[in-house]
mmCIF file of C-alpha atoms in Angstrom:
data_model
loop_
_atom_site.group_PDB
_atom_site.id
_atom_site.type_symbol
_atom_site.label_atom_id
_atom_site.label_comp_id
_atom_site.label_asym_id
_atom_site.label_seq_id
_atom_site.Cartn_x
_atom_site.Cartn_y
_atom_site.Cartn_z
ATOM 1 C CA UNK Q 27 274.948 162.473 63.927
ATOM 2 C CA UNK Q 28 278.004 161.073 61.895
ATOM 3 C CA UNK Q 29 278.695 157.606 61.593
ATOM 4 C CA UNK Q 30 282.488 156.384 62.228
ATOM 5 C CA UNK Q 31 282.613 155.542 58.375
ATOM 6 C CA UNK Q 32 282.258 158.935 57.624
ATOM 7 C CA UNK Q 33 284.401 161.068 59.813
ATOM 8 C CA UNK Q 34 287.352 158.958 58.764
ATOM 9 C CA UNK Q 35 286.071 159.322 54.996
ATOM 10 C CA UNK Q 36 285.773 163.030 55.904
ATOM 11 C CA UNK Q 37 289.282 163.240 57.789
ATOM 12 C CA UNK Q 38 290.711 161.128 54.533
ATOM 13 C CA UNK Q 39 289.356 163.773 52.436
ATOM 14 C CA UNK Q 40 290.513 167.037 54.074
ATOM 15 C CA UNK Q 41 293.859 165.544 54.801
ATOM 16 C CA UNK Q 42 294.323 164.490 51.236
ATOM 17 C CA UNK Q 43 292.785 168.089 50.338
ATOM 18 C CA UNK Q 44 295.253 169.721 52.696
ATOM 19 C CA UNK Q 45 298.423 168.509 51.773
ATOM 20 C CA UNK Q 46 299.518 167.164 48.241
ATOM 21 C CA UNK Q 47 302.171 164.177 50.279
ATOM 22 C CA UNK Q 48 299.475 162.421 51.801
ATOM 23 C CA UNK Q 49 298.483 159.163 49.831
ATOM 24 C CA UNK Q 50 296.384 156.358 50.558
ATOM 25 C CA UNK Q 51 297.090 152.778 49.544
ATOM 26 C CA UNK Q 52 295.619 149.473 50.016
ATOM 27 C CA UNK Q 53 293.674 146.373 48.857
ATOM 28 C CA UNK Q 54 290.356 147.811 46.699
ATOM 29 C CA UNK Q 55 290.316 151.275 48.460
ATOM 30 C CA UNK Q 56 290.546 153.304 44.932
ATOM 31 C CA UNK Q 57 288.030 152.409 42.220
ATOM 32 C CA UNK Q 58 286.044 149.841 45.149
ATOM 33 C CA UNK Q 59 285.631 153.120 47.184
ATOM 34 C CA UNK Q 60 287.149 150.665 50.075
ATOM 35 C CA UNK Q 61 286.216 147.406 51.343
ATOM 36 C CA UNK Q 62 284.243 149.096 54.134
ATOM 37 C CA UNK Q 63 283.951 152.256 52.362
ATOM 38 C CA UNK Q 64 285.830 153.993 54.518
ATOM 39 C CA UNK Q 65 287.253 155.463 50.870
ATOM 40 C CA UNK Q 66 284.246 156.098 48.938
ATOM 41 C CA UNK Q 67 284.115 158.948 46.640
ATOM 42 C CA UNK Q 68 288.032 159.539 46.909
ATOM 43 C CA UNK Q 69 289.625 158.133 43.973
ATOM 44 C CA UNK Q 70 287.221 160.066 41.734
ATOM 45 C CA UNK Q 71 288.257 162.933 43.923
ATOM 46 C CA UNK Q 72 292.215 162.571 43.893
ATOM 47 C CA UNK Q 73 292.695 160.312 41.100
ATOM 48 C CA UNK Q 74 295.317 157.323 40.402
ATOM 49 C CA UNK Q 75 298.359 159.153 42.405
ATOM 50 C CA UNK Q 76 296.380 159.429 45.516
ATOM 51 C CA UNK Q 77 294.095 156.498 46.000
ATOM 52 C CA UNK Q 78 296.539 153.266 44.910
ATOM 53 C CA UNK Q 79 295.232 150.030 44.620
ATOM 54 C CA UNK Q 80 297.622 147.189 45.713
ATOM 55 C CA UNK Q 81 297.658 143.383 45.042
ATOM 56 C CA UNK Q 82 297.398 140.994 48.047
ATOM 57 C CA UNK Q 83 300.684 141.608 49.138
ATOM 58 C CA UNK Q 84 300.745 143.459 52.309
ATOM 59 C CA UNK Q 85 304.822 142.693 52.908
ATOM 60 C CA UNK Q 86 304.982 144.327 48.843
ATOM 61 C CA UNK Q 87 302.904 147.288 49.760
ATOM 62 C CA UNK Q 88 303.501 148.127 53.248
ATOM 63 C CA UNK Q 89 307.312 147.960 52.096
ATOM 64 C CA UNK Q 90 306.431 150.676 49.636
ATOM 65 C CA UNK Q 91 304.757 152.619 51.663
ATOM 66 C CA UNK Q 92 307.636 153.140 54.404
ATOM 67 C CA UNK Q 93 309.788 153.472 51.876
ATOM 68 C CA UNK Q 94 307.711 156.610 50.318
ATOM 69 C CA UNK Q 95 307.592 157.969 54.074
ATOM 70 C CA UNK Q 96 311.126 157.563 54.378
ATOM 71 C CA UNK Q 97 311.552 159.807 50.974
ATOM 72 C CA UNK Q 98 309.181 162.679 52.248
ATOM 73 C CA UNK Q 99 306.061 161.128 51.580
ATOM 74 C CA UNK Q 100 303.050 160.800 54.223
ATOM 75 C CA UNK Q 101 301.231 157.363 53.357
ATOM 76 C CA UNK Q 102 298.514 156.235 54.728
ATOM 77 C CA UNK Q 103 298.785 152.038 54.765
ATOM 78 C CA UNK Q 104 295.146 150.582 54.972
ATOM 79 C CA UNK Q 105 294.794 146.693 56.055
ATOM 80 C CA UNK Q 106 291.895 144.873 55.129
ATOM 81 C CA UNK Q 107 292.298 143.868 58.746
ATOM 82 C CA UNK Q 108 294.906 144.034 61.392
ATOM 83 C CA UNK Q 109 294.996 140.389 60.897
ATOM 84 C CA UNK Q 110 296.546 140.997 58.071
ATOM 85 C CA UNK Q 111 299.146 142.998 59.123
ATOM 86 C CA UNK Q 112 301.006 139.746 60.721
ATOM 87 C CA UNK Q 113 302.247 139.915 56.628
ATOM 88 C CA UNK Q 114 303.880 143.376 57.044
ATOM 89 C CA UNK Q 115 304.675 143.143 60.547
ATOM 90 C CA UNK Q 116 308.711 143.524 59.600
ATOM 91 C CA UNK Q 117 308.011 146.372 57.767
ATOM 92 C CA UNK Q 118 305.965 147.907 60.477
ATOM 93 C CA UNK Q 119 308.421 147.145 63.427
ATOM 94 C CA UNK Q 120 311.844 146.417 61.690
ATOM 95 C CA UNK Q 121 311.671 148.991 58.943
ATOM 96 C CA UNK Q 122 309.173 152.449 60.441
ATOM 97 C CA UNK Q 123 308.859 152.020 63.947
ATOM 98 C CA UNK Q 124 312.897 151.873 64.883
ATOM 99 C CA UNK Q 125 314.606 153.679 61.452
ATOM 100 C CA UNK Q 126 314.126 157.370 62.969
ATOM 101 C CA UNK Q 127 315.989 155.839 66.375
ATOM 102 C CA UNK Q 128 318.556 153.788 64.661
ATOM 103 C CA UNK Q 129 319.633 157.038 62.041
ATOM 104 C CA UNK Q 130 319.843 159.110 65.473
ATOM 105 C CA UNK Q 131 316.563 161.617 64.212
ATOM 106 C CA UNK Q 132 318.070 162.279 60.949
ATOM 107 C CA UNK Q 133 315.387 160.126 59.007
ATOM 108 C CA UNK Q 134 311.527 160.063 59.774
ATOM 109 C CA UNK Q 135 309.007 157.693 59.183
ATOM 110 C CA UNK Q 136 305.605 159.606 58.745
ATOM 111 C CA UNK Q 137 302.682 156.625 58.186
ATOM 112 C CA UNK Q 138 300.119 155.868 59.440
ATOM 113 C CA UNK Q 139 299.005 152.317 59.379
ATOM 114 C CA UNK Q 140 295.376 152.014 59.408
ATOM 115 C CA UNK Q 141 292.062 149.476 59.105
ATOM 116 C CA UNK Q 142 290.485 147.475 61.318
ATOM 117 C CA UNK Q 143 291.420 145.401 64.587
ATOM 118 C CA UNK Q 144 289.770 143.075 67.150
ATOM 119 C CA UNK Q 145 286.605 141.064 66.737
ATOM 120 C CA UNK Q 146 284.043 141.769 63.945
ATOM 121 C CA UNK Q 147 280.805 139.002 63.717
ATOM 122 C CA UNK Q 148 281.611 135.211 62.985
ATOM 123 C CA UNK Q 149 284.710 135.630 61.096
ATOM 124 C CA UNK Q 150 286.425 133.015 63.343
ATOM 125 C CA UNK Q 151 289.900 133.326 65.008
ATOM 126 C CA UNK Q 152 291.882 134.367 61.792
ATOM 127 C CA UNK Q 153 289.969 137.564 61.512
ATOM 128 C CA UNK Q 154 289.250 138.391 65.304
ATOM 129 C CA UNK Q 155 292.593 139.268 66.543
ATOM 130 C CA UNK Q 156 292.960 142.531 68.720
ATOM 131 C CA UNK Q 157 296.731 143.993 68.160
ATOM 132 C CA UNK Q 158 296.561 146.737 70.648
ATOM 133 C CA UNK Q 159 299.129 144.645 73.017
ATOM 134 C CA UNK Q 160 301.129 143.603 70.094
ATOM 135 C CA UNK Q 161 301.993 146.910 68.419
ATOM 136 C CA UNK Q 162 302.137 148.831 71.922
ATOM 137 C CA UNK Q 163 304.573 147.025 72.902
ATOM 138 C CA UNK Q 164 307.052 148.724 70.354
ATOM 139 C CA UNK Q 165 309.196 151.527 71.418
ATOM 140 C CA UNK Q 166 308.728 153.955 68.124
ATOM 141 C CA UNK Q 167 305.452 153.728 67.106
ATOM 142 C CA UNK Q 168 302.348 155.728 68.467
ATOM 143 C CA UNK Q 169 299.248 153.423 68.903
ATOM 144 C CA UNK Q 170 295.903 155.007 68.878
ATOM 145 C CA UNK Q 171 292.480 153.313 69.291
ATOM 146 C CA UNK Q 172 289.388 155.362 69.002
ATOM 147 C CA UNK Q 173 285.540 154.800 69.688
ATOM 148 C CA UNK Q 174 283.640 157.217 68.692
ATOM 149 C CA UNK Q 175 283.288 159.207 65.380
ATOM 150 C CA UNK Q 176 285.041 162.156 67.685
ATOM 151 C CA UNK Q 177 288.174 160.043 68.637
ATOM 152 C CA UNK Q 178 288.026 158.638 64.653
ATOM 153 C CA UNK Q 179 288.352 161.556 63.359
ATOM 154 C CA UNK Q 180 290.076 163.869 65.034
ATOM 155 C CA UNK Q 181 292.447 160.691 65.479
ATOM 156 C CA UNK Q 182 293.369 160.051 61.698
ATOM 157 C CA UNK Q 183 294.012 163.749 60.940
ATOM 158 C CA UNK Q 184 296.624 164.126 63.954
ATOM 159 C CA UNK Q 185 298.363 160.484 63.073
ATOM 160 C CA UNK Q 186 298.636 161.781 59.632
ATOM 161 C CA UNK Q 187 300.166 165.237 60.462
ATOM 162 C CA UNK Q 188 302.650 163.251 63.117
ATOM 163 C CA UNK Q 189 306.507 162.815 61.980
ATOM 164 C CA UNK Q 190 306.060 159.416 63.429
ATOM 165 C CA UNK Q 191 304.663 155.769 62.472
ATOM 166 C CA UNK Q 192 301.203 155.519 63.768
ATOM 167 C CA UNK Q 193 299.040 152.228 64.133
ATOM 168 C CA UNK Q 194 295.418 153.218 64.621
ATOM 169 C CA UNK Q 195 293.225 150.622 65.879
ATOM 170 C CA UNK Q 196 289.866 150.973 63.986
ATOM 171 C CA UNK Q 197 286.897 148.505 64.685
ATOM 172 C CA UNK Q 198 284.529 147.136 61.986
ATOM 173 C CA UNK Q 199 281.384 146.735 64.199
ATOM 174 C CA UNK Q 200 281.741 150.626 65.191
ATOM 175 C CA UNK Q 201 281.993 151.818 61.509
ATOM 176 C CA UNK Q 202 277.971 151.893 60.866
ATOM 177 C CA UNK Q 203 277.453 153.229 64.421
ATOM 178 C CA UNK Q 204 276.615 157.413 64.300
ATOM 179 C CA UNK Q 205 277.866 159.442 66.853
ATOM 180 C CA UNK Q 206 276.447 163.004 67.814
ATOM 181 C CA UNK Q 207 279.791 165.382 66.569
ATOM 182 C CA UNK Q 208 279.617 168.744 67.611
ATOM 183 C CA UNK Q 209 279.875 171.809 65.074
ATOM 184 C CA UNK Q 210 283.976 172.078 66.703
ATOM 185 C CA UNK Q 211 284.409 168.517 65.654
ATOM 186 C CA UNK Q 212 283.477 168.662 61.737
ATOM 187 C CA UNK Q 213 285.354 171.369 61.036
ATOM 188 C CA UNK Q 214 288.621 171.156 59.108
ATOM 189 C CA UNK Q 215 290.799 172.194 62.135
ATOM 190 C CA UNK Q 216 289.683 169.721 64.560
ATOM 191 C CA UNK Q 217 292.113 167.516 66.274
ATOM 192 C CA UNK Q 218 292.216 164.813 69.171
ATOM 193 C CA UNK Q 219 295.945 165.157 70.758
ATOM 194 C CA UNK Q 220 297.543 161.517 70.728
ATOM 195 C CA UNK Q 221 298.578 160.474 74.436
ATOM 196 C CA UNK Q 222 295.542 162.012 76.062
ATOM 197 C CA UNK Q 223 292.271 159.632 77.390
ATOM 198 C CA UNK Q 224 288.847 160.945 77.589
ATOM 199 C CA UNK Q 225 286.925 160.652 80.830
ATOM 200 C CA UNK Q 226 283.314 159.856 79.061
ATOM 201 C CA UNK Q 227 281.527 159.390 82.005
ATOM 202 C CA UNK Q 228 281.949 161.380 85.778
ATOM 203 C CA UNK Q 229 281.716 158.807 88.586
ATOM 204 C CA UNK Q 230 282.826 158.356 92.348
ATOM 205 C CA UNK Q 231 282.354 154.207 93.029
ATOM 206 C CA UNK Q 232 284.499 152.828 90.294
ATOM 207 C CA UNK Q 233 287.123 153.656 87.298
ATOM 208 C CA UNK Q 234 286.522 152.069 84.316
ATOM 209 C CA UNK Q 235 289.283 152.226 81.269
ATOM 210 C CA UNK Q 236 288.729 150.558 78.419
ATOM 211 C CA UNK Q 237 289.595 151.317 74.513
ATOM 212 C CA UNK Q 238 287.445 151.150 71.293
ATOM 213 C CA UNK Q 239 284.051 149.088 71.142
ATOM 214 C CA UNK Q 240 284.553 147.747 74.872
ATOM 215 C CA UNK Q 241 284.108 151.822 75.674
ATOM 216 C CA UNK Q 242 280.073 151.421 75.008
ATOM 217 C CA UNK Q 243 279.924 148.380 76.783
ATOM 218 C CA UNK Q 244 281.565 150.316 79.570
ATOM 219 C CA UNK Q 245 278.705 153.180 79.293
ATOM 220 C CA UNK Q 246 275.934 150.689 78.942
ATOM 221 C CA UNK Q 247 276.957 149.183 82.409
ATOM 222 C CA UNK Q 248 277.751 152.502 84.181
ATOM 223 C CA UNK Q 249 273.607 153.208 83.179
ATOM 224 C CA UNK Q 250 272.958 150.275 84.626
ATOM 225 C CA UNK Q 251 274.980 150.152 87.707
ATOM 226 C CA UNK Q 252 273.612 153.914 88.043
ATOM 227 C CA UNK Q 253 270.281 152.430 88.719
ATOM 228 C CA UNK Q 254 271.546 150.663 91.988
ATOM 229 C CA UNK Q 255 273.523 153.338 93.160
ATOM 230 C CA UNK Q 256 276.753 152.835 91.528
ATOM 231 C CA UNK Q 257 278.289 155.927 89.752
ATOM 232 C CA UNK Q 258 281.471 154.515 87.667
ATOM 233 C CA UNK Q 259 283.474 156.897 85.757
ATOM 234 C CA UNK Q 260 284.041 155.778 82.474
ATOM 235 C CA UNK Q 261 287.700 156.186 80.826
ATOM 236 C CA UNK Q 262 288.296 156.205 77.006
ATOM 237 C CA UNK Q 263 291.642 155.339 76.533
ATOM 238 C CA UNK Q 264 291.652 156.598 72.781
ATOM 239 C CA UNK Q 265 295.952 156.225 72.815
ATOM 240 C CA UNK Q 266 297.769 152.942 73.742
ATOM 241 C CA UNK Q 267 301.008 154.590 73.376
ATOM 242 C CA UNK Q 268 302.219 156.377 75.044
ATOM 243 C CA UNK Q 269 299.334 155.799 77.671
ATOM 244 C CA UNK Q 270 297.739 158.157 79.425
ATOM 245 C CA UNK Q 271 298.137 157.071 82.841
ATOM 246 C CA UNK Q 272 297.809 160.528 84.656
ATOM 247 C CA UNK Q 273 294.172 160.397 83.410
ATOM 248 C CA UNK Q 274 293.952 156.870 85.044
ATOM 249 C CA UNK Q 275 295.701 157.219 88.291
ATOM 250 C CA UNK Q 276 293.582 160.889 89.242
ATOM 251 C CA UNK Q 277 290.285 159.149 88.271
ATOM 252 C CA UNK Q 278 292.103 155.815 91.216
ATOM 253 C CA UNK Q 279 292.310 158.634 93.452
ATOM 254 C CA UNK Q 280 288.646 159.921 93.414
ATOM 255 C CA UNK Q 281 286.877 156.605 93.023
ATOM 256 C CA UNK Q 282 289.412 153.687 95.294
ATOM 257 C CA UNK Q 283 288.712 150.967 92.152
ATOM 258 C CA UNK Q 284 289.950 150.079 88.873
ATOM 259 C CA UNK Q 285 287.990 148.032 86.449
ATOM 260 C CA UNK Q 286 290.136 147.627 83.247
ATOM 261 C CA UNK Q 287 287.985 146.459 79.737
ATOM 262 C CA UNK Q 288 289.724 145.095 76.272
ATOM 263 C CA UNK Q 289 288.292 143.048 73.677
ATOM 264 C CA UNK Q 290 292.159 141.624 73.964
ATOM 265 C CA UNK Q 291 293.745 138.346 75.416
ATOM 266 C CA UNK Q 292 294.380 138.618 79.305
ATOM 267 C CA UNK Q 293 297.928 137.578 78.984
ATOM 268 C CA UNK Q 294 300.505 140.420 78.287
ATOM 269 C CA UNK Q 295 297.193 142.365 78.003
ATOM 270 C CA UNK Q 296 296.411 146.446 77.900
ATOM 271 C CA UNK Q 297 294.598 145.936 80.994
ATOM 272 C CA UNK Q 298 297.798 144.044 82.606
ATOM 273 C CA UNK Q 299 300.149 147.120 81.401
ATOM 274 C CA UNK Q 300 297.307 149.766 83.087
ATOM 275 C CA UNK Q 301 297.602 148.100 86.473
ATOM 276 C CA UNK Q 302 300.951 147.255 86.724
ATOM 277 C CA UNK Q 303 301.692 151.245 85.672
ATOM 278 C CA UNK Q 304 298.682 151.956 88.778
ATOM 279 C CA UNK Q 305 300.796 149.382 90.884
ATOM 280 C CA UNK Q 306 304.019 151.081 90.505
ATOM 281 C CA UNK Q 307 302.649 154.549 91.125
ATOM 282 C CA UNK Q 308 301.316 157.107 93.937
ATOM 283 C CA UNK Q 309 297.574 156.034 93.331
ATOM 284 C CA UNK Q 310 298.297 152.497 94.293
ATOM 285 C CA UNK Q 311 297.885 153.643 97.900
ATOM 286 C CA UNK Q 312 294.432 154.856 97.601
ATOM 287 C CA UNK Q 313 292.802 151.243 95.690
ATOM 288 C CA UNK Q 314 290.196 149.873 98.794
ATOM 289 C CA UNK Q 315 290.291 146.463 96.371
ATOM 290 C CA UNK Q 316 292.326 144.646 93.800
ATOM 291 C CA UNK Q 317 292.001 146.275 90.424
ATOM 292 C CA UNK Q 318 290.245 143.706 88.295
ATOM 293 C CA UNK Q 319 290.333 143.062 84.319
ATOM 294 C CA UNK Q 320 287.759 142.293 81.974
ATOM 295 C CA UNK Q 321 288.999 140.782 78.815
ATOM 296 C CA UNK Q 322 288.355 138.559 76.074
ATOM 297 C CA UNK Q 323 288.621 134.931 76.848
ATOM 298 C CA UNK Q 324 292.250 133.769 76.619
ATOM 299 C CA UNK Q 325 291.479 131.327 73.450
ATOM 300 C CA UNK Q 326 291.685 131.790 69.788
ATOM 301 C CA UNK Q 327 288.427 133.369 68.368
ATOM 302 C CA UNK Q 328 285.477 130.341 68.038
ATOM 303 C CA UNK Q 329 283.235 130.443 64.957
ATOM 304 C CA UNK Q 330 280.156 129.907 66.509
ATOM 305 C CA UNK Q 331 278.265 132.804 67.298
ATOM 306 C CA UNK Q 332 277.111 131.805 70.534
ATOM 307 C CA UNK Q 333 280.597 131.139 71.732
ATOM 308 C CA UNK Q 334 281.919 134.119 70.134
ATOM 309 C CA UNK Q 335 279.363 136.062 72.680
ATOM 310 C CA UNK Q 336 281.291 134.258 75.402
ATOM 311 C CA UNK Q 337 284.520 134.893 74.601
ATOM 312 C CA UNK Q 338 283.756 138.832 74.413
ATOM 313 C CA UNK Q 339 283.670 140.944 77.076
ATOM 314 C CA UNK Q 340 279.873 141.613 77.888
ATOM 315 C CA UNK Q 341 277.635 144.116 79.787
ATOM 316 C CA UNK Q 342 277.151 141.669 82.123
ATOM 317 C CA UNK Q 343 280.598 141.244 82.259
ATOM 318 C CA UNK Q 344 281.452 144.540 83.212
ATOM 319 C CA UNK Q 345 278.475 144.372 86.157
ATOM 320 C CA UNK Q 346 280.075 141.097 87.448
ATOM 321 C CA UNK Q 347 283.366 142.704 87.968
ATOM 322 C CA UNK Q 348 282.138 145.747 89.373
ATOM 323 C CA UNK Q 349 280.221 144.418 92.016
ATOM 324 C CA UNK Q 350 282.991 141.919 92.420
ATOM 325 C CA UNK Q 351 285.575 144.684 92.869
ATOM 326 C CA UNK Q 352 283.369 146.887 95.238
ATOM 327 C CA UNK Q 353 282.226 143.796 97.298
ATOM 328 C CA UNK Q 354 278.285 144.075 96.423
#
């Protein structure tokens, strides 16, 4: 078992190991070992050149770190949060995601932009933000969003070998959380293609998509559900973009109901993009009901814990709209 802390520690260090471009900066990830220690052990490891520590300037540093990516480079931009990111968000969008596009292919932006994104525990709406909407929006970046210590890994190592800007969508609630990794998935090879979902679960009742921590919730109500009957087939999104929406529509096709998840606000939502996109396509003739979304409550992020639990999407959450959706 591997926590999610330390396959993207362990991806960090065999990418940095690998090739002598990749770099990570950030705020305390070098002699700190990393505000979540995602980075511990790496600056004794790599040294000054590698592992950068930046002021509290993510517009300053991001800036710099296109700019290296733009020169040859392969950076790897940590935010203390996503939350954060709102600093750098020209850089991100303005300067890496549309440069390649706008020089017609003749300059790319390899980064990846990387920390984590959605709610953590009682660090009130400031903190709590989930950008998986926001940044998938964006024609010219990849988005990538991964659950387990599988999708972490396997995730990083691909974003950093991409010619492309990457955002990757970490949570801090998963990052003490081990995983069982297989012998294939520690080894130094091991990669998880960007643009392809996971089906976690078989099931014939009910599809279920959903995208980082909101995928165990998912799991934790199929068990349940499985107990009256109900066999839902559990989707790990792992990419927001570009979205793998064969994955979705095949699993519409089998089970006649979609059940979308996100930690996200409804409006403008993941879940909103997923059934438009089953709406528009072949497998909106086989739905028997409404798809239905799950999401986090459409207000900013409350302090209080127990109004934090309500404005996440919950087991029982999940149950409700499954039963909802298949009329039981």
């Amino acid at each position: 078992q591997v926590t999610v802390r330390d396959a993207l520690n362990q991806a960090l260090d065999e990418e940095l190991e690998r090739d002598e471009r990749v770099f990570l900066l950030g705020e305390e990830v070098a002699q700190y070992d990393g505000a979540y220690k995602i980075s511990r052990g790496l600056w004794k490891k790599f040294g000054d050149k590698r592992i950068i520590d930046t002021p509290i300037s993510e517009m300053g540093f991001t800036g710099i770190a296109v700019g290296a990516a733009m020169a040859g480079l392969r950076p790897v931009c940590e935010f203390m949060t996503f939350n954060f990111s709102m600093q750098a968000i020209d850089q991100v969008i303005n300067s890496a995601a549309k440069t390649c596009y706008m020089s017609a292919g003749s300059i790319a932006v390899p980064i990846v932009f990387r920390g984590p994104n959605g709610a953590s525990a009682g660090v009130a709406a400031q903190h709590s933000q989930c950008f998986a909407a926001w940044y998938g929006h964006c024609p010219g970046l990849k988005v990538v969003s991964p659950w387990s210590s599988e999708d972490a890994k396997g995730l990083l190592k691909t974003s950093i070998r991409d010619d492309n800007p990457v955002v990757m969508l970490e949570n801090e609630l998963l990052y003490g959380v081990p995983f069982e990794m297989s012998e294939e998935a520690q080894s130094k090879d091991f990669l998880v293609p960007i643009g392809k979902a996971k089906v976690e679960r078989q099931g014939t009742h009910v599809t279920l998509v959903s995208h980082s921590r909101p995928v165990g919730h998912c799991l934790e109500a199929a068990a349940v559900l499985a107990k009256e009957g109900v066999e839902c087939e559990v989707i790990n999104l792992r990419t927001i973009r570009p979205m793998d929406i064969e994955t979705i529509e095949a699993s519409v096709v089998k089970t006649n109901h979609l059940v979308t998840v996100e930690g996200g606000w409804p409006q403008f939502g993941v879940g909103a993009e997923i059934c438009a996109r089953i709406m528009e396509g072949p497998a909106f003739n086989y739905l028997d009901a409404p798809a239905v979304r799950v999401t986090g409550a459409d207000v900013p992020m409350p302090y209080a814990k127990i109004l934090e639990d309500n404005c996440i999407p919950q087991v029982k959450d999940i149950i409700f709209a499954v039963k909802k959706t298949l009329n039981i």
